[in-house]
Coordinates of C-alpha atoms in Angstrom, one line a residue:
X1 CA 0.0 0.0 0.0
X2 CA 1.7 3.6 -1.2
X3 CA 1.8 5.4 2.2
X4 CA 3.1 8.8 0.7
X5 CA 1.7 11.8 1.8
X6 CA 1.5 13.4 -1.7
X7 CA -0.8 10.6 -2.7
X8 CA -4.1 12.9 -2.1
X9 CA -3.1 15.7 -4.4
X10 CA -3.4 12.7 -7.2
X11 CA -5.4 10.7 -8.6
X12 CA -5.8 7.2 -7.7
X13 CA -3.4 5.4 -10.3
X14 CA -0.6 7.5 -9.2
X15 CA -1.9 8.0 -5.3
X16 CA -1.5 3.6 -5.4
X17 CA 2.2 3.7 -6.8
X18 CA 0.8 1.9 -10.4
X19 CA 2.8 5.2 -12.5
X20 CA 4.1 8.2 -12.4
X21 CA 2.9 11.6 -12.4
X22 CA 2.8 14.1 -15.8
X23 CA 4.2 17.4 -16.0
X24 CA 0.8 18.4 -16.0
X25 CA -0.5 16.7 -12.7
X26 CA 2.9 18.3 -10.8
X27 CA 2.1 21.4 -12.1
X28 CA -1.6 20.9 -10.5
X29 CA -0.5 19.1 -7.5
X30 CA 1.9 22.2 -6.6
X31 CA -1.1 24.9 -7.8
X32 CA -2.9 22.7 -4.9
X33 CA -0.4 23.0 -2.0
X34 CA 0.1 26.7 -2.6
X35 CA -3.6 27.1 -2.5
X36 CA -3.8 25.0 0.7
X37 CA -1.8 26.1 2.4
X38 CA -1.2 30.4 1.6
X39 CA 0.8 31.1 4.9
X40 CA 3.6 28.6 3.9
X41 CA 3.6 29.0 0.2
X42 CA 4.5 31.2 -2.8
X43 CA 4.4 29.5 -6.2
X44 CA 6.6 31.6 -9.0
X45 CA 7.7 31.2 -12.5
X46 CA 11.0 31.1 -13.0
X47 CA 11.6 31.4 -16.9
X48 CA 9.5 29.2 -20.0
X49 CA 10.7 26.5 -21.4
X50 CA 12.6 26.0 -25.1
X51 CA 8.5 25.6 -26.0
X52 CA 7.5 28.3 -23.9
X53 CA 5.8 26.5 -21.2
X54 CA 6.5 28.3 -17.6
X55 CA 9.2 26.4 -15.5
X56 CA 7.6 26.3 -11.8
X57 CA 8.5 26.9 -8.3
X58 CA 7.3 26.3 -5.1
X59 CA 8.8 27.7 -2.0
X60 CA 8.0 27.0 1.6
X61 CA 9.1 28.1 4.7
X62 CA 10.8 31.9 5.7
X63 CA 14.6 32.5 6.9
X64 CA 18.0 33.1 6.1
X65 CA 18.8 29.7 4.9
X66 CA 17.6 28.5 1.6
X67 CA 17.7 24.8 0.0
X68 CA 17.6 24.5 -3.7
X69 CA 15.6 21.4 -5.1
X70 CA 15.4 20.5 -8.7
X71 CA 14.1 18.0 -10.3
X72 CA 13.1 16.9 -13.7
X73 CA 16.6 17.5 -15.6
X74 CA 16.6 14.6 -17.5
X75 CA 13.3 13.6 -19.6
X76 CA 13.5 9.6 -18.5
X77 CA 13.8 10.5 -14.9
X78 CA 10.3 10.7 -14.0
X79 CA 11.1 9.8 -9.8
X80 CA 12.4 13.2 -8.8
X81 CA 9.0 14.7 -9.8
X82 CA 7.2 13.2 -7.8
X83 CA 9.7 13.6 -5.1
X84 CA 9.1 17.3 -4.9
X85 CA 6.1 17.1 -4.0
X86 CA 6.2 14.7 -1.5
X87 CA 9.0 16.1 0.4
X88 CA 6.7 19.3 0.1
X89 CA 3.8 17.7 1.6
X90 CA 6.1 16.4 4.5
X91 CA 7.5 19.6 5.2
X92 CA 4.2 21.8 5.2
X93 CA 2.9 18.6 7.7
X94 CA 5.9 19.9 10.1
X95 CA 6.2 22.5 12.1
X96 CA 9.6 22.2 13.2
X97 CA 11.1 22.3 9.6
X98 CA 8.6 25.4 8.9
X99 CA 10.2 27.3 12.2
X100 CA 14.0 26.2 11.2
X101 CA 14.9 29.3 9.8
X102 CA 14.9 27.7 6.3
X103 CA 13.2 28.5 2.9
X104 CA 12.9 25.7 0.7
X105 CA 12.7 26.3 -3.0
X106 CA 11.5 23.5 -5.0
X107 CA 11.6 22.7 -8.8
X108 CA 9.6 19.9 -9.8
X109 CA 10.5 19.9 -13.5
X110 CA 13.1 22.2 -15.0
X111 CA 12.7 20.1 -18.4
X112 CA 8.7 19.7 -19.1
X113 CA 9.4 20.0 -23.0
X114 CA 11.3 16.5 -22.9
X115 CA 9.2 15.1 -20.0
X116 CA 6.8 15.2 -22.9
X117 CA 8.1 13.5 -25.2
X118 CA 9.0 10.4 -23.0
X119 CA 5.8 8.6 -22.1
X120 CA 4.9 8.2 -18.9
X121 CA 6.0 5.3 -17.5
X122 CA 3.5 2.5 -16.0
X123 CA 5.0 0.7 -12.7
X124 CA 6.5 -2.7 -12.9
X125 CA 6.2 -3.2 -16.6
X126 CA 8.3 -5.0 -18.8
X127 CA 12.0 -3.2 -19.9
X128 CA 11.1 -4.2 -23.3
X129 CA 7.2 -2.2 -23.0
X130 CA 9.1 0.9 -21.0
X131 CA 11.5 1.4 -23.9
X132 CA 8.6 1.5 -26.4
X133 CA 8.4 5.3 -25.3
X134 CA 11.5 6.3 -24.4
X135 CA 13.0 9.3 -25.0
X136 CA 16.3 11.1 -23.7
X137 CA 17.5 14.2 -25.3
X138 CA 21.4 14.7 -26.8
X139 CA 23.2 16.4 -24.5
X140 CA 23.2 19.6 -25.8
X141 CA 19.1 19.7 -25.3
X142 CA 19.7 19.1 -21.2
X143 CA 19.4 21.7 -19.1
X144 CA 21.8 20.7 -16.3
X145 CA 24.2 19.3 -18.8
X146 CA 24.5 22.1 -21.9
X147 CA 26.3 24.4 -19.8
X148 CA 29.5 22.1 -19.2
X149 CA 30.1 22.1 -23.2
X150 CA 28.7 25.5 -24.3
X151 CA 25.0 25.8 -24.6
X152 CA 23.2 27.8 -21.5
X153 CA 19.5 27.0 -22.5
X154 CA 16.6 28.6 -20.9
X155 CA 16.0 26.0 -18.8
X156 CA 19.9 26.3 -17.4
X157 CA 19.6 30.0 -17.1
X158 CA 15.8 29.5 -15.1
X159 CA 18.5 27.4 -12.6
X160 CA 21.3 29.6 -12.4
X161 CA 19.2 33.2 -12.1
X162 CA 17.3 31.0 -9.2
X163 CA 20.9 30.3 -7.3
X164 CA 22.0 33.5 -8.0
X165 CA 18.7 34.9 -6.3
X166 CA 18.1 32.4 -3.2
X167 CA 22.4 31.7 -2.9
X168 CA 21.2 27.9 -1.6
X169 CA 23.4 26.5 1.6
X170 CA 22.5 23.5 -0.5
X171 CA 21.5 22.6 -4.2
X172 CA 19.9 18.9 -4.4
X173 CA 19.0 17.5 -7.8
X174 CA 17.0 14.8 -8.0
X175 CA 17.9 11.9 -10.7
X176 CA 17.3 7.9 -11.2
X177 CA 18.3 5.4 -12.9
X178 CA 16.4 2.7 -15.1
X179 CA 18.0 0.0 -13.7
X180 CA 21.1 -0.1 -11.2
X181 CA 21.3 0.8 -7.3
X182 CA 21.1 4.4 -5.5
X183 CA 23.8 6.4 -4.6
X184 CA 24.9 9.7 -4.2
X185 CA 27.2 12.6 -5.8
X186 CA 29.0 15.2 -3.9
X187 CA 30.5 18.2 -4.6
X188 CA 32.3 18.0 -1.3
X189 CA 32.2 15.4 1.4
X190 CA 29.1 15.9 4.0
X191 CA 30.4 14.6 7.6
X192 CA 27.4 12.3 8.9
X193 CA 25.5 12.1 5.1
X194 CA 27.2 8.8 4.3
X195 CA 26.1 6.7 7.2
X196 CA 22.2 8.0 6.9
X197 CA 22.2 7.4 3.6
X198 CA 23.4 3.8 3.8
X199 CA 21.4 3.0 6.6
X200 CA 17.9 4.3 5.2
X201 CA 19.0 2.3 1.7
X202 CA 19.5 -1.1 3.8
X203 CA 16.1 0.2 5.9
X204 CA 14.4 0.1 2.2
X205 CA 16.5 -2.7 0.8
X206 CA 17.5 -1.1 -1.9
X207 CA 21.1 -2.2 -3.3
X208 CA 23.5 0.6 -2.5
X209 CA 25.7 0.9 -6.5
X210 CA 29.0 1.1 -5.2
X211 CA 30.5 1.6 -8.5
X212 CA 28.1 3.6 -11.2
X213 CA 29.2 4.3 -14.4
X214 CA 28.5 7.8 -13.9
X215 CA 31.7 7.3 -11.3
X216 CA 34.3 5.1 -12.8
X217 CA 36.7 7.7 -12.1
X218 CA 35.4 9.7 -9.2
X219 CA 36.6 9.0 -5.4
X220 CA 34.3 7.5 -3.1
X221 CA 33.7 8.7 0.4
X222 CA 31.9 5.7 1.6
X223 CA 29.9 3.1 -0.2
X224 CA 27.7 4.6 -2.7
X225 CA 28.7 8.5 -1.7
X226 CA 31.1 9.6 -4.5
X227 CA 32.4 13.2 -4.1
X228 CA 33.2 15.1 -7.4
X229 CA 37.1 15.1 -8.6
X230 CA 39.0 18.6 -8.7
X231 CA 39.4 20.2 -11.8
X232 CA 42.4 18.9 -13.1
X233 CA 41.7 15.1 -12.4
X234 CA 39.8 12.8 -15.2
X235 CA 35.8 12.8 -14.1
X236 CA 34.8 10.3 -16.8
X237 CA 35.0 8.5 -19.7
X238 CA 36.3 10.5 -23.1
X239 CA 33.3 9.8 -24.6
X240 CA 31.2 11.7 -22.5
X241 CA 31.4 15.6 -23.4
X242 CA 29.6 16.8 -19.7
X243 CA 31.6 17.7 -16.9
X244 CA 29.4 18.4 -14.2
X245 CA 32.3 21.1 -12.5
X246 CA 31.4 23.2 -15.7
X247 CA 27.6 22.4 -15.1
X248 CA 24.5 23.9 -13.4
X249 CA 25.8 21.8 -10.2
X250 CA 28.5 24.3 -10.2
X251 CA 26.6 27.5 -9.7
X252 CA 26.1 27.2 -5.8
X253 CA 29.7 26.7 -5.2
X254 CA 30.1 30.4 -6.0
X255 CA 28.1 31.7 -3.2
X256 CA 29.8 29.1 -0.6
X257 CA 26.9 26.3 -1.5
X258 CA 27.5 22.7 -2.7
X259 CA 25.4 20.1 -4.9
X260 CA 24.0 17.0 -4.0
X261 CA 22.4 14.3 -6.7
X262 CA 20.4 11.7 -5.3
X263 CA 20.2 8.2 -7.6
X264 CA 17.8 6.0 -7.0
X265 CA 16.8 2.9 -9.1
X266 CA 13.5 1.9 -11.3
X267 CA 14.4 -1.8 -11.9
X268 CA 17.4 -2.9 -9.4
X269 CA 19.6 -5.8 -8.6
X270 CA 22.0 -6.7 -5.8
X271 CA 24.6 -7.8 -8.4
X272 CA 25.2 -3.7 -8.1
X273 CA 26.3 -3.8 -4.8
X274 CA 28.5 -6.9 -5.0
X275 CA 32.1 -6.0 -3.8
X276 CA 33.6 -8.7 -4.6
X277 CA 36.7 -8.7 -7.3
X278 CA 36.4 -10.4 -10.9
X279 CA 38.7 -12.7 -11.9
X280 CA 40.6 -11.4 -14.5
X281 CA 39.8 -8.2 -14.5
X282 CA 41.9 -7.0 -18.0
X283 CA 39.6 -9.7 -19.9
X284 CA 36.8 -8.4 -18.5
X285 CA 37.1 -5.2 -19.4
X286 CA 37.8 -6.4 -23.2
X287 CA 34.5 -8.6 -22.9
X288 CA 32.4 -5.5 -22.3
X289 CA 34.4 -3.7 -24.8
X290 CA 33.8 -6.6 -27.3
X291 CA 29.8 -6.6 -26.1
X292 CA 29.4 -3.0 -26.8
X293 CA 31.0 -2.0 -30.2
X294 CA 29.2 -5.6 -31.6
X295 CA 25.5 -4.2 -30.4
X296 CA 26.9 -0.5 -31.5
X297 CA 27.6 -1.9 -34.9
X298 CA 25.0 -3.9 -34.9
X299 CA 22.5 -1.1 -34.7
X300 CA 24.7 1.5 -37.4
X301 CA 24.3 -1.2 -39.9
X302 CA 20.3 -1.5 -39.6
X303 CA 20.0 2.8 -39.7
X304 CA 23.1 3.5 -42.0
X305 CA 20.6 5.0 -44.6
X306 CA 18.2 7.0 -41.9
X307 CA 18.1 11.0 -42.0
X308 CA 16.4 13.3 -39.2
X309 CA 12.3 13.6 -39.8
X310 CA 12.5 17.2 -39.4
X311 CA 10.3 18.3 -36.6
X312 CA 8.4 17.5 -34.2
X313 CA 10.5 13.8 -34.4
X314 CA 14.1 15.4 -34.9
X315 CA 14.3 15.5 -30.9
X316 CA 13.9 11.4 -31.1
X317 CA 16.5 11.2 -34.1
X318 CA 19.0 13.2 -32.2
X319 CA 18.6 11.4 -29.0
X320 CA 19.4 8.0 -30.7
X321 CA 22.4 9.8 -32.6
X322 CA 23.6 10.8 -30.0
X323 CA 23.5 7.5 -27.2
X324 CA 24.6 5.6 -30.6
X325 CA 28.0 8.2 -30.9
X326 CA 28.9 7.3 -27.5
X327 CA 29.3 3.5 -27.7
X328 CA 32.7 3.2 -29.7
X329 CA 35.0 5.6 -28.3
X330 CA 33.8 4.0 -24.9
X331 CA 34.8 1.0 -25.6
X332 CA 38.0 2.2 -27.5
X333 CA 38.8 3.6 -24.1
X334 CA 37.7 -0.2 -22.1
X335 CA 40.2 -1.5 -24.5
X336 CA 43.1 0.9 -23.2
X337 CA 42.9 0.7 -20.0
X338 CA 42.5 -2.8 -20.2
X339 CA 46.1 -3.7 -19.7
X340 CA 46.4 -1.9 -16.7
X341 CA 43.5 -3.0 -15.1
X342 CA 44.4 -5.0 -11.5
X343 CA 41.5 -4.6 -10.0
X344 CA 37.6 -4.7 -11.0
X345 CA 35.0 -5.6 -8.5
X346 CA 31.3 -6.9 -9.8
X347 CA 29.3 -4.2 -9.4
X348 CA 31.5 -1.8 -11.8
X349 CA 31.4 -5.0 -13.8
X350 CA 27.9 -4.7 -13.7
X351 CA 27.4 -1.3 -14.2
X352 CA 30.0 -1.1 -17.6
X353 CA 27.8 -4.6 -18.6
X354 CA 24.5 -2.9 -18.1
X355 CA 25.7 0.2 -20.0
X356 CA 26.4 -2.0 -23.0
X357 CA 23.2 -3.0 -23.2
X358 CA 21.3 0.6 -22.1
X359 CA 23.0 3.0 -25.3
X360 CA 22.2 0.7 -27.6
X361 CA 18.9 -0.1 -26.5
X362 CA 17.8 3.6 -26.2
X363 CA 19.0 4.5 -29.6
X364 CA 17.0 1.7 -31.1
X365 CA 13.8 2.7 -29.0
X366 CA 14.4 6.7 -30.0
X367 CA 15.1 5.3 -33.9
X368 CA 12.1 3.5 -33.8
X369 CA 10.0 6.1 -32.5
X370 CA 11.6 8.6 -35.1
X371 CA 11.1 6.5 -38.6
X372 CA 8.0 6.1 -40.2
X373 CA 9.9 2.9 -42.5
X374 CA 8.2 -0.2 -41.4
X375 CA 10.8 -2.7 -42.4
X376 CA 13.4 -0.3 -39.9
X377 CA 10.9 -0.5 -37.2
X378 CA 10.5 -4.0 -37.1
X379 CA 14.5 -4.5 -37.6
X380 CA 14.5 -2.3 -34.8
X381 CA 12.1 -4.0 -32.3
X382 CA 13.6 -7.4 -32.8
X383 CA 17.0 -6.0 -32.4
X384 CA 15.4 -4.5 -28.8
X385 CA 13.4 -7.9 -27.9
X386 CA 16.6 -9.6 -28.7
X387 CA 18.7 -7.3 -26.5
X388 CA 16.1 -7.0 -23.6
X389 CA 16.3 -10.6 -23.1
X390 CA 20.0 -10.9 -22.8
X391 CA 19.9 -8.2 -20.3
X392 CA 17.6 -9.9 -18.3
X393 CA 19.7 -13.3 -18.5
X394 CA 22.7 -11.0 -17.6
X395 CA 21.3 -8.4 -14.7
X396 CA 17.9 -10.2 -13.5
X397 CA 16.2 -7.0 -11.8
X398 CA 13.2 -6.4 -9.6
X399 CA 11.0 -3.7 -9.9
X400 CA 11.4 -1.2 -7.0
X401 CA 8.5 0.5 -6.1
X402 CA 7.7 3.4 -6.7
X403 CA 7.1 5.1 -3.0
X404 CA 10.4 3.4 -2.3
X405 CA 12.1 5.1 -4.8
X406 CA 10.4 8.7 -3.5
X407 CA 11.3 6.8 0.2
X408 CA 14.9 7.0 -0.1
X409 CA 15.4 10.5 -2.1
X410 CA 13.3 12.4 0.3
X411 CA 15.3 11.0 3.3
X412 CA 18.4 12.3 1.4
X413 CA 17.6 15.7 0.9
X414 CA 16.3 15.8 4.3
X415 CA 20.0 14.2 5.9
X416 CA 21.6 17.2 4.3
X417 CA 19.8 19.8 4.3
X418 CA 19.8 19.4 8.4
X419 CA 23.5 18.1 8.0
X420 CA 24.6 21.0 6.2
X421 CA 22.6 23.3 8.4
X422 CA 24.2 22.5 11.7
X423 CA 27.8 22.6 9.7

């Protein structure tokens, strides 16, 4: 039974945890607590969108202190949404954290344009049925992201104007994956954070990913709580144009502030927390390698002759592009560091294995989505049946629910905001 407090402002397939909200129902659901509760509340837009649809905010609470919550940055993360909310509900329910001394300014969606365009996901469904409205933009079209290689969109400009306004003690941005563990990015270490956070994950049994791909490079401060490199060490894979020291996670650092990201998984396994070393670990490093390219060239060969639609499907064309552009140079770089591997435990094994399935398999979903040439499409959903299936063989999941999900991200941003606050 969902037990989250947010679940009245819905209706009743999202108040009973069987999907997830739309941009549209946040937007409602925050109209609804402003209106409720007047005293506590003040609802402002913050800039429009690429499509010119207002970018929200909700703020609760008076004082000197402010916590920045965003949510929403990236169009297949639907569990930070409804996250907002919830942690919203909770705080207006107490009247401690309204007498702290702390404004709270919370973003549900910073990126409703590409929220949009993926479909809302139903709970518990197949991998195979969740893909078959997937979308994730290039990296150019994400808000938090476009900044680190040049592009400051309206959506990364609503973000920065806002720290720049509220100068957050704290910044928290609210992500998940599709399937993996949670854990947690830093931009400096949080005394206290990392023994919470592991101890509300194991509370929840969820599987604590204690090596993301996200972090192959980054240093971790406890199991699962990875603080950010400094600027002149290698954050991630060549492959990978963001850098998140050059992105909208940056802008609080100006003002004195620092920037949290809370993972949490849809789909989940414990084979992401398993610590224990591979055997081997140069070969396996050139299995993954050999896994991704062959599914990477596997898929350039069946869309060789595709163009972009022109609008509105040139966002889907792009995404594919881009996840497909990725896969090569990654596992170029698999192959060179290879040799000098000594050490590889099985959850980064895991991860890198999961990632050689995920690229692939959202550029054929986008690509299908994009074409209107039958004989691709159906190339295209065998090649994702096929792929699902070996994933499933490889990383058997379960599907974590979806108040657990909220569960463990709310907890987060409430460790540090009252962490970071007595500091």
């Amino acid at each position: 039974m969902n037990t989250m407090m947010s679940g009245r402002l819905f209706g009743d397939a999202v108040a009973k945890g069987l999907r997830y909200p739309t941009v549209m129902e946040i937007t409602d659901a925050v109209k609804q607590l402003a209106s409720l509760h007047p005293r506590h509340c003040t609802v402002e837009t913050i800039g429009l969108s690429r499509a010119g649809d207002p970018l929200v905010m909700l703020s609760i609470g008076a004082g000197d202190r402010s916590v920045l919550v965003v949510a929403g940055a990236h169009a297949d993360e639907p569990i930070g949404r409804i996250s907002v909310i919830e942690l919203a509900c909770r705080l207006l329910k107490d009247p401690d954290a309204l007498a702290a001394g702390t404004v709270w300014h919370l973003v549900p969606c910073i990126d409703p344009d590409g929220a949009r365009l993926c479909r809302d996901a139903r709970a518990d469904q197949s991998f195979e049925d969740y893909l078959a409205g997937y979308y994730r933009p290039s990296i150019e079209s994400q808000p938090e992201w476009a900044p680190s290689i040049g592009h400051l969109l309206p959506e990364s400009s609503a973000v920065v104007g806002v720290v720049g306004q509220t100068r957050p003690r704290l910044q928290c941005t609210l992500h998940n994956l599709d399937i993996g563990g949670t854990f947690a990015q830093l931009t400096r270490d949080v005394p206290g954070f990392a023994d919470a956070f592991l101890a509300s994950a194991a509370a929840l049994e969820i599987p604590v990913d204690v090596a993301p791909y996200d972090t192959f490079y980054w240093n971790q401060a406890a199991a699962g709580v990875f603080v950010i490199p400094p600027a002149n060490a290698k954050e991630r894979f060549d492959a990978d144009a963001e850098d998140p020291r050059l992105s909208t996670w940056n802008a609080p650092l100006e003002y004195g502030g620092m920037t949290s990201v809370v993972e949490v998984p849809q789909r989940t396994s414990p084979q992401f927390a398993n610590t224990a070393e591979v055997g081997e670990p140069d070969r396996a490093l050139l299995r993954v390698a050999e896994y991704l390219r062959e599914r990477a060239l596997m898929l350039q060969e069946a869309i060789t002759s595709v163009t972009s639609p022109g609008d509105p499907l040139d966002e889907l064309y792009r995404g594919s592009v881009f996840h497909l552009q990725v896969c090569i140079p990654v596992a170029e770089e698999l192959e060179r560091i290879a040799p000098t591997t000594t050490s590889l435990s099985m959850a980064s094994y895991t991860s890198l294995l999961t990632s050689t399935y995920r690229w692939p398999l959202r550029s054929a979903a986008m690509m299908r989505r994009a074409t209107s040439d039958e004989g691709l499409r159906t190339t295209l959903g065998r090649l994702i049946t096929r792929w699902c299936g070996e994933l499933a063989a490889d990383v058997p999941t379960r599907w974590l629910p979806i108040e657990i999900q909220v569960e463990q991200q709310v907890r987060s941003v409430l460790f540090l905001a009252r962490l970071t606050a007595e500091e």
